[in-house]
Amino acid sequence: MKTRVRFAPSPTGPLHIGGLRTALFNYLYAKKDKGIFILRLEDTDQNRYVKGSEKYILESLNWCGISPDEGPINGGNFGPYRQSERKYIYEKYIEILINNGSAYYAFDTPEELAIAREKSEKKGESFRYGSHNRHLFNNSLSISNENISKNVSKKHVVRLKVEPGRQIHVFDEIRGNISVSSSLIDDKILMKADGMPTYHFANVVDDKLMSISTVIRGEEWLPSLPTHKLIYDAFGWKTPKFMHLPLILKPNGKGKLSKRDGEKGGFPVFPIKWSQEISGFRESGFLPNAVVNYLALLGWNNGNEDEIFSLKELIKSFN
Ligand code: GLU
């Protein structure tokens, strides 16, 4: 299988250097293998969309010399590359899961769910919508067929039907074998009431349809991997390879590096300028090669004491 990797940011603001490092590792991994580096914009959350982010992301990648081979601007055979333009695809694929019994409609209102959540919290439990309580809610598994037809025309979501009592096995190339009981996983929403897919659903469908061979992303997504595995299984699809990268931490090592750390410490955490208040490495006078060199060594080295690498040299020795 040809190596095809993707960097899949959500356009919710400027690209943090943690995101840029994920892009760089994807790029190096692909280029080492003469593969393809794809940019996919995960813009299905209309509430979090920030104008100008897409342009910023592209400009940052271009500045670093790691431009995508396929993406929203230069196109490719696997487009569209903006998830908001792929709605018709998700609609088709969710039908498959509804028809094969892996997903179901849920009609609960946000108010009803808020009450249920509050009840659980009062008992000191975190709320989970799943096999243990789905019969208590208003969904196509709990109500009559006649009522389902009535409700489907109204606002509803589609949830993944997670069967309890199953061991889910996933493999991360960095972390190794991971197994989780399906009884701990909730019936995640796959399609939202606004007709848009959730991250989990769109991510799996797109990685499959874009023929992604290896998913390289930040470790904050590792807890979602068992849910993703269930979605792949529900379709009968083989999963790509997964690599979850440790996050870039604050200087004191406690927690994820944030914009505030940069402000406090007087160092940039963004590649290029975003606004009057948010400057970048570029504006601070750093050369793109130096930024790439620095990011590459945050989480990788070639086993020697070498510290200075051009992009070409990185491609050659990265693994
Ligand atoms: N849209 C997700 C993010 O911005 C992508 C996660 C992934 O690569 O699967 O972090």
Tab-separated table of C-alpha atoms and ligand atoms in Angstrom:
chain	number	residue	atom	x	y	z
A	1	MET	CA	0.000	0.000	0.000
A	2	LYS	CA	1.321	3.407	-0.924
A	3	THR	CA	2.179	5.603	2.034
A	4	ARG	CA	-0.489	8.262	2.357
A	5	VAL	CA	-0.676	10.355	5.486
A	6	ARG	CA	-2.813	13.300	6.392
A	7	PHE	CA	-2.587	16.337	8.616
A	8	ALA	CA	-6.156	17.081	9.668
A	9	PRO	CA	-6.412	20.319	11.633
A	10	SER	CA	-9.669	21.951	12.615
A	11	PRO	CA	-9.694	25.576	11.464
A	12	THR	CA	-10.398	27.001	14.908
A	13	GLY	CA	-7.618	29.579	15.118
A	14	PRO	CA	-3.881	29.830	14.521
A	15	LEU	CA	-1.864	26.633	14.267
A	16	HIS	CA	0.066	26.001	17.464
A	17	ILE	CA	3.602	24.596	17.082
A	18	GLY	CA	2.326	21.298	18.529
A	19	GLY	CA	0.082	21.032	15.489
A	20	LEU	CA	2.908	22.116	13.246
A	21	ARG	CA	5.123	19.365	14.653
A	22	THR	CA	2.365	16.822	13.908
A	23	ALA	CA	2.283	18.151	10.347
A	24	LEU	CA	6.080	17.928	10.110
A	25	PHE	CA	6.216	14.337	11.390
A	26	ASN	CA	3.519	13.392	8.883
A	27	TYR	CA	5.461	15.098	6.127
A	28	LEU	CA	8.789	13.471	7.042
A	29	TYR	CA	7.197	10.050	7.402
A	30	ALA	CA	5.571	10.367	3.970
A	31	LYS	CA	8.598	11.782	2.168
A	32	LYS	CA	10.957	9.213	3.630
A	33	ASP	CA	8.734	6.627	1.939
A	34	LYS	CA	8.156	8.646	-1.254
A	35	GLY	CA	4.554	8.901	-0.134
A	36	ILE	CA	1.847	11.526	-0.202
A	37	PHE	CA	1.206	14.206	2.407
A	38	ILE	CA	-2.410	15.357	2.520
A	39	LEU	CA	-4.015	18.351	4.164
A	40	ARG	CA	-7.616	17.763	5.222
A	41	LEU	CA	-9.601	20.457	6.958
A	42	GLU	CA	-11.877	19.162	9.673
A	43	ASP	CA	-14.357	21.994	9.669
A	44	THR	CA	-17.619	20.307	10.601
A	45	ASP	CA	-18.029	22.183	13.864
A	46	GLN	CA	-19.575	25.419	12.631
A	47	ASN	CA	-19.536	26.939	16.131
A	48	ARG	CA	-15.775	26.685	16.456
A	49	TYR	CA	-14.912	27.780	12.929
A	50	VAL	CA	-12.592	30.798	12.847
A	51	LYS	CA	-12.228	32.706	9.611
A	52	GLY	CA	-8.672	33.009	8.365
A	53	SER	CA	-7.465	29.749	9.987
A	54	GLU	CA	-7.311	27.810	6.739
A	55	LYS	CA	-5.184	30.472	5.114
A	56	TYR	CA	-2.986	30.638	8.212
A	57	ILE	CA	-2.439	26.864	8.263
A	58	LEU	CA	-1.448	26.776	4.602
A	59	GLU	CA	0.824	29.762	4.910
A	60	SER	CA	2.552	28.181	7.917
A	61	LEU	CA	3.107	24.879	6.113
A	62	ASN	CA	4.390	26.671	3.028
A	63	TRP	CA	6.711	28.852	5.097
A	64	CYS	CA	8.223	25.719	6.652
A	65	GLY	CA	8.638	24.132	3.231
A	66	ILE	CA	6.252	21.286	3.969
A	67	SER	CA	3.433	22.042	1.533
A	68	PRO	CA	0.778	19.365	1.081
A	69	ASP	CA	0.708	17.213	-2.058
A	70	GLU	CA	-3.086	17.066	-1.894
A	71	GLY	CA	-5.411	19.484	-0.157
A	72	PRO	CA	-8.174	22.051	-0.475
A	73	ILE	CA	-6.103	24.412	-2.609
A	74	ASN	CA	-4.110	22.119	-4.886
A	75	GLY	CA	-6.803	19.406	-5.049
A	76	GLY	CA	-6.159	15.716	-5.730
A	77	ASN	CA	-8.082	12.560	-6.598
A	78	PHE	CA	-9.541	12.059	-3.128
A	79	GLY	CA	-11.325	15.375	-2.570
A	80	PRO	CA	-13.083	17.410	-1.506
A	81	TYR	CA	-10.513	18.049	1.226
A	82	ARG	CA	-12.748	20.213	3.421
A	83	GLN	CA	-15.107	18.095	5.492
A	84	SER	CA	-17.848	20.710	5.228
A	85	GLU	CA	-17.927	19.929	1.489
A	86	ARG	CA	-18.282	16.175	2.082
A	87	LYS	CA	-21.709	16.158	3.749
A	88	TYR	CA	-23.254	14.069	0.982
A	89	ILE	CA	-20.602	11.398	1.573
A	90	TYR	CA	-21.279	11.118	5.317
A	91	GLU	CA	-25.020	10.929	4.642
A	92	LYS	CA	-24.442	7.957	2.371
A	93	TYR	CA	-22.137	6.175	4.801
A	94	ILE	CA	-24.293	6.685	7.887
A	95	GLU	CA	-27.109	4.893	6.055
A	96	ILE	CA	-24.907	1.816	5.834
A	97	LEU	CA	-24.442	1.720	9.599
A	98	ILE	CA	-28.122	2.335	10.294
A	99	ASN	CA	-29.114	-0.424	7.892
A	100	ASN	CA	-26.678	-2.960	9.298
A	101	GLY	CA	-27.746	-2.256	12.883
A	102	SER	CA	-24.496	-0.613	14.023
A	103	ALA	CA	-26.069	2.800	14.489
A	104	TYR	CA	-29.451	4.124	15.571
A	105	TYR	CA	-31.469	7.328	15.695
A	106	ALA	CA	-31.794	9.170	18.978
A	107	PHE	CA	-34.430	11.838	19.560
A	108	ASP	CA	-33.579	13.037	23.059
A	109	THR	CA	-33.608	16.802	23.423
A	110	PRO	CA	-30.589	18.652	24.855
A	111	GLU	CA	-32.750	19.466	27.896
A	112	GLU	CA	-33.568	15.807	28.536
A	113	LEU	CA	-29.914	14.881	28.274
A	114	ALA	CA	-28.930	17.715	30.605
A	115	ILE	CA	-31.337	16.375	33.249
A	116	ALA	CA	-29.945	12.852	32.910
A	117	ARG	CA	-26.409	14.219	33.142
A	118	GLU	CA	-27.243	16.169	36.264
A	119	LYS	CA	-28.795	13.080	37.891
A	120	SER	CA	-25.627	11.069	37.275
A	121	GLU	CA	-23.417	13.842	38.559
A	122	LYS	CA	-25.452	14.070	41.748
A	123	LYS	CA	-24.670	10.400	42.303
A	124	GLY	CA	-21.012	11.158	41.682
A	125	GLU	CA	-20.988	9.264	38.373
A	126	SER	CA	-20.080	10.556	34.968
A	127	PHE	CA	-22.912	10.338	32.480
A	128	ARG	CA	-22.714	7.766	29.746
A	129	TYR	CA	-25.370	7.002	27.103
A	130	GLY	CA	-24.953	3.370	26.256
A	131	SER	CA	-26.095	-0.225	26.443
A	132	HIS	CA	-26.849	-0.015	30.186
A	133	ASN	CA	-29.353	2.829	29.867
A	134	ARG	CA	-30.249	3.399	26.215
A	135	HIS	CA	-33.645	1.707	26.731
A	136	LEU	CA	-34.547	4.546	29.126
A	137	PHE	CA	-34.070	7.182	26.433
A	138	ASN	CA	-35.976	8.195	23.337
A	139	ASN	CA	-34.338	6.390	20.429
A	140	SER	CA	-35.069	3.979	17.623
A	141	LEU	CA	-34.110	1.023	19.819
A	142	SER	CA	-36.536	1.972	22.575
A	143	ILE	CA	-39.669	3.198	20.776
A	144	SER	CA	-42.171	1.660	18.362
A	145	ASN	CA	-41.602	1.661	14.599
A	146	GLU	CA	-44.536	3.978	14.132
A	147	ASN	CA	-43.000	6.547	16.452
A	148	ILE	CA	-39.615	6.197	14.784
A	149	SER	CA	-41.079	7.192	11.417
A	150	LYS	CA	-42.782	10.167	13.043
A	151	ASN	CA	-39.611	11.321	14.771
A	152	VAL	CA	-37.092	10.814	11.974
A	153	SER	CA	-38.422	13.836	10.108
A	154	LYS	CA	-37.681	15.986	13.176
A	155	LYS	CA	-34.274	16.940	14.579
A	156	HIS	CA	-32.337	13.889	15.661
A	157	VAL	CA	-28.845	12.510	16.029
A	158	VAL	CA	-27.398	9.157	15.008
A	159	ARG	CA	-25.485	7.179	17.621
A	160	LEU	CA	-23.091	4.265	17.391
A	161	LYS	CA	-24.546	1.132	18.957
A	162	VAL	CA	-21.781	-0.218	21.157
A	163	GLU	CA	-22.260	-3.829	22.219
A	164	PRO	CA	-21.137	-4.334	25.820
A	165	GLY	CA	-18.786	-6.980	27.160
A	166	ARG	CA	-16.361	-7.086	24.267
A	167	GLN	CA	-12.620	-6.521	24.452
A	168	ILE	CA	-11.522	-3.968	21.845
A	169	HIS	CA	-7.913	-4.392	20.737
A	170	VAL	CA	-6.032	-1.595	19.038
A	171	PHE	CA	-2.392	-1.220	18.168
A	172	ASP	CA	-0.455	2.016	18.292
A	173	GLU	CA	2.979	1.931	16.628
A	174	ILE	CA	4.428	3.943	19.511
A	175	ARG	CA	2.451	2.638	22.490
A	176	GLY	CA	1.963	-0.958	21.369
A	177	ASN	CA	-1.115	-3.049	22.191
A	178	ILE	CA	-4.000	-1.377	23.927
A	179	SER	CA	-7.184	-3.103	24.950
A	180	VAL	CA	-10.329	-1.612	26.373
A	181	SER	CA	-13.654	-3.084	27.391
A	182	SER	CA	-16.505	-1.962	25.156
A	183	SER	CA	-18.645	-1.695	28.298
A	184	LEU	CA	-16.730	1.491	29.124
A	185	ILE	CA	-17.478	3.126	25.798
A	186	ASP	CA	-20.570	5.220	25.260
A	187	ASP	CA	-22.830	5.248	22.238
A	188	LYS	CA	-21.038	8.186	20.639
A	189	ILE	CA	-22.954	10.537	18.397
A	190	LEU	CA	-21.926	10.022	14.764
A	191	MET	CA	-24.257	12.508	13.083
A	192	LYS	CA	-25.326	15.667	14.855
A	193	ALA	CA	-28.735	17.331	14.892
A	194	ASP	CA	-27.511	19.937	12.388
A	195	GLY	CA	-26.888	17.162	9.858
A	196	MET	CA	-23.114	17.370	10.185
A	197	PRO	CA	-20.964	14.400	11.191
A	198	THR	CA	-19.004	14.391	14.429
A	199	TYR	CA	-15.224	14.295	14.401
A	200	HIS	CA	-15.171	10.529	15.072
A	201	PHE	CA	-17.405	9.571	12.190
A	202	ALA	CA	-16.002	11.950	9.581
A	203	ASN	CA	-12.448	11.087	10.571
A	204	VAL	CA	-12.900	7.353	10.053
A	205	VAL	CA	-14.871	7.690	6.814
A	206	ASP	CA	-12.347	10.115	5.360
A	207	ASP	CA	-9.266	8.167	6.394
A	208	LYS	CA	-10.784	5.172	4.653
A	209	LEU	CA	-11.947	6.986	1.504
A	210	MET	CA	-8.704	8.946	1.201
A	211	SER	CA	-6.761	5.670	1.408
A	212	ILE	CA	-4.742	6.820	4.392
A	213	SER	CA	-2.112	4.212	5.241
A	214	THR	CA	-0.931	5.713	8.531
A	215	VAL	CA	-2.657	8.077	10.920
A	216	ILE	CA	-0.141	10.241	12.766
A	217	ARG	CA	-1.688	12.632	15.271
A	218	GLY	CA	-1.425	14.016	18.784
A	219	GLU	CA	-1.791	11.766	21.780
A	220	GLU	CA	-4.937	13.545	22.917
A	221	TRP	CA	-6.746	11.374	20.348
A	222	LEU	CA	-5.543	8.061	21.735
A	223	PRO	CA	-8.602	7.685	24.033
A	224	SER	CA	-10.829	7.963	20.951
A	225	LEU	CA	-9.056	5.134	19.156
A	226	PRO	CA	-11.257	2.303	20.546
A	227	THR	CA	-14.361	4.160	19.326
A	228	HIS	CA	-12.747	4.596	15.927
A	229	LYS	CA	-11.928	0.883	15.852
A	230	LEU	CA	-15.595	0.094	16.488
A	231	ILE	CA	-16.587	2.320	13.567
A	232	TYR	CA	-14.077	0.590	11.257
A	233	ASP	CA	-15.442	-2.771	12.443
A	234	ALA	CA	-19.024	-1.657	11.889
A	235	PHE	CA	-18.197	-1.034	8.234
A	236	GLY	CA	-16.093	-4.191	7.987
A	237	TRP	CA	-13.041	-2.055	7.125
A	238	LYS	CA	-9.420	-2.708	7.972
A	239	THR	CA	-7.862	0.076	10.047
A	240	PRO	CA	-4.838	2.090	8.922
A	241	LYS	CA	-1.727	2.119	11.121
A	242	PHE	CA	-1.859	4.509	14.066
A	243	MET	CA	0.839	6.603	15.692
A	244	HIS	CA	-0.059	8.955	18.519
A	245	LEU	CA	2.615	11.515	19.284
A	246	PRO	CA	3.313	12.689	22.830
A	247	LEU	CA	2.321	16.312	23.299
A	248	ILE	CA	4.696	19.243	23.546
A	249	LEU	CA	4.668	20.262	27.185
A	250	LYS	CA	5.047	23.450	29.184
A	251	PRO	CA	8.625	24.364	30.166
A	252	ASN	CA	8.002	22.903	33.659
A	253	GLY	CA	6.752	19.666	32.109
A	254	LYS	CA	3.298	19.925	33.657
A	255	GLY	CA	0.593	19.988	30.996
A	256	LYS	CA	0.343	20.969	27.384
A	257	LEU	CA	2.265	24.005	26.088
A	258	SER	CA	-0.166	26.882	25.742
A	259	LYS	CA	-0.327	30.329	24.254
A	260	ARG	CA	-0.021	31.737	27.803
A	261	ASP	CA	3.288	29.912	28.363
A	262	GLY	CA	4.682	31.717	25.348
A	263	GLU	CA	3.455	35.063	26.620
A	264	LYS	CA	4.866	34.417	30.078
A	265	GLY	CA	8.188	33.059	28.890
A	266	GLY	CA	8.612	35.512	26.030
A	267	PHE	CA	8.906	32.892	23.288
A	268	PRO	CA	6.683	32.251	20.270
A	269	VAL	CA	4.374	29.237	20.184
A	270	PHE	CA	2.993	29.986	16.729
A	271	PRO	CA	4.860	29.703	13.431
A	272	ILE	CA	3.722	33.008	11.951
A	273	LYS	CA	1.867	36.103	13.047
A	274	TRP	CA	-1.865	35.660	13.640
A	275	SER	CA	-2.904	39.033	15.059
A	276	GLN	CA	-1.516	42.144	16.665
A	277	GLU	CA	-1.216	40.211	19.958
A	278	ILE	CA	-0.026	36.891	18.541
A	279	SER	CA	3.309	37.026	16.820
A	280	GLY	CA	5.191	34.092	15.342
A	281	PHE	CA	8.638	32.576	14.908
A	282	ARG	CA	8.796	34.180	11.477
A	283	GLU	CA	8.224	37.699	12.820
A	284	SER	CA	10.689	37.083	15.658
A	285	GLY	CA	13.390	36.558	13.059
A	286	PHE	CA	13.770	32.774	13.088
A	287	LEU	CA	14.535	31.106	9.782
A	288	PRO	CA	12.065	28.406	8.697
A	289	ASN	CA	14.843	25.791	8.525
A	290	ALA	CA	15.708	26.471	12.130
A	291	VAL	CA	12.102	26.123	13.241
A	292	VAL	CA	11.767	22.843	11.355
A	293	ASN	CA	15.039	21.610	12.861
A	294	TYR	CA	13.865	22.531	16.364
A	295	LEU	CA	10.444	20.901	15.956
A	296	ALA	CA	11.898	17.728	14.468
A	297	LEU	CA	13.994	17.187	17.569
A	298	LEU	CA	10.997	17.544	19.886
A	299	GLY	CA	10.263	13.860	20.019
A	300	TRP	CA	12.792	12.412	17.606
A	301	ASN	CA	16.538	12.081	17.117
A	302	ASN	CA	18.663	9.915	14.888
A	303	GLY	CA	20.383	8.124	17.747
A	304	ASN	CA	23.512	10.269	17.474
A	305	GLU	CA	24.500	13.610	18.930
A	306	ASP	CA	23.654	15.388	15.668
A	307	GLU	CA	21.669	18.549	16.169
A	308	ILE	CA	21.602	20.354	12.876
A	309	PHE	CA	19.550	18.946	10.027
A	310	SER	CA	18.284	20.398	6.795
A	311	LEU	CA	14.819	19.294	5.686
A	312	LYS	CA	16.475	16.966	3.153
A	313	GLU	CA	18.608	15.367	5.852
A	314	LEU	CA	15.595	14.983	8.102
A	315	ILE	CA	13.698	13.168	5.381
A	316	LYS	CA	16.630	10.824	4.945
A	317	SER	CA	17.094	9.892	8.579
A	318	PHE	CA	13.596	10.194	10.018
A	319	ASN	CA	11.868	7.105	11.300
B	1	GLU	N1	-9.250	17.622	13.703
B	1	GLU	C1	-8.454	16.960	14.681
B	1	GLU	C2	-7.559	17.989	15.350
B	1	GLU	O1	-7.591	19.137	14.987
B	1	GLU	C3	-7.619	15.902	13.982
B	1	GLU	C4	-7.286	14.729	14.776
B	1	GLU	C5	-6.785	13.637	13.846
B	1	GLU	O2	-5.741	13.848	13.218
B	1	GLU	O3	-7.447	12.613	13.745
B	1	GLU	O4	-6.820	17.697	16.242
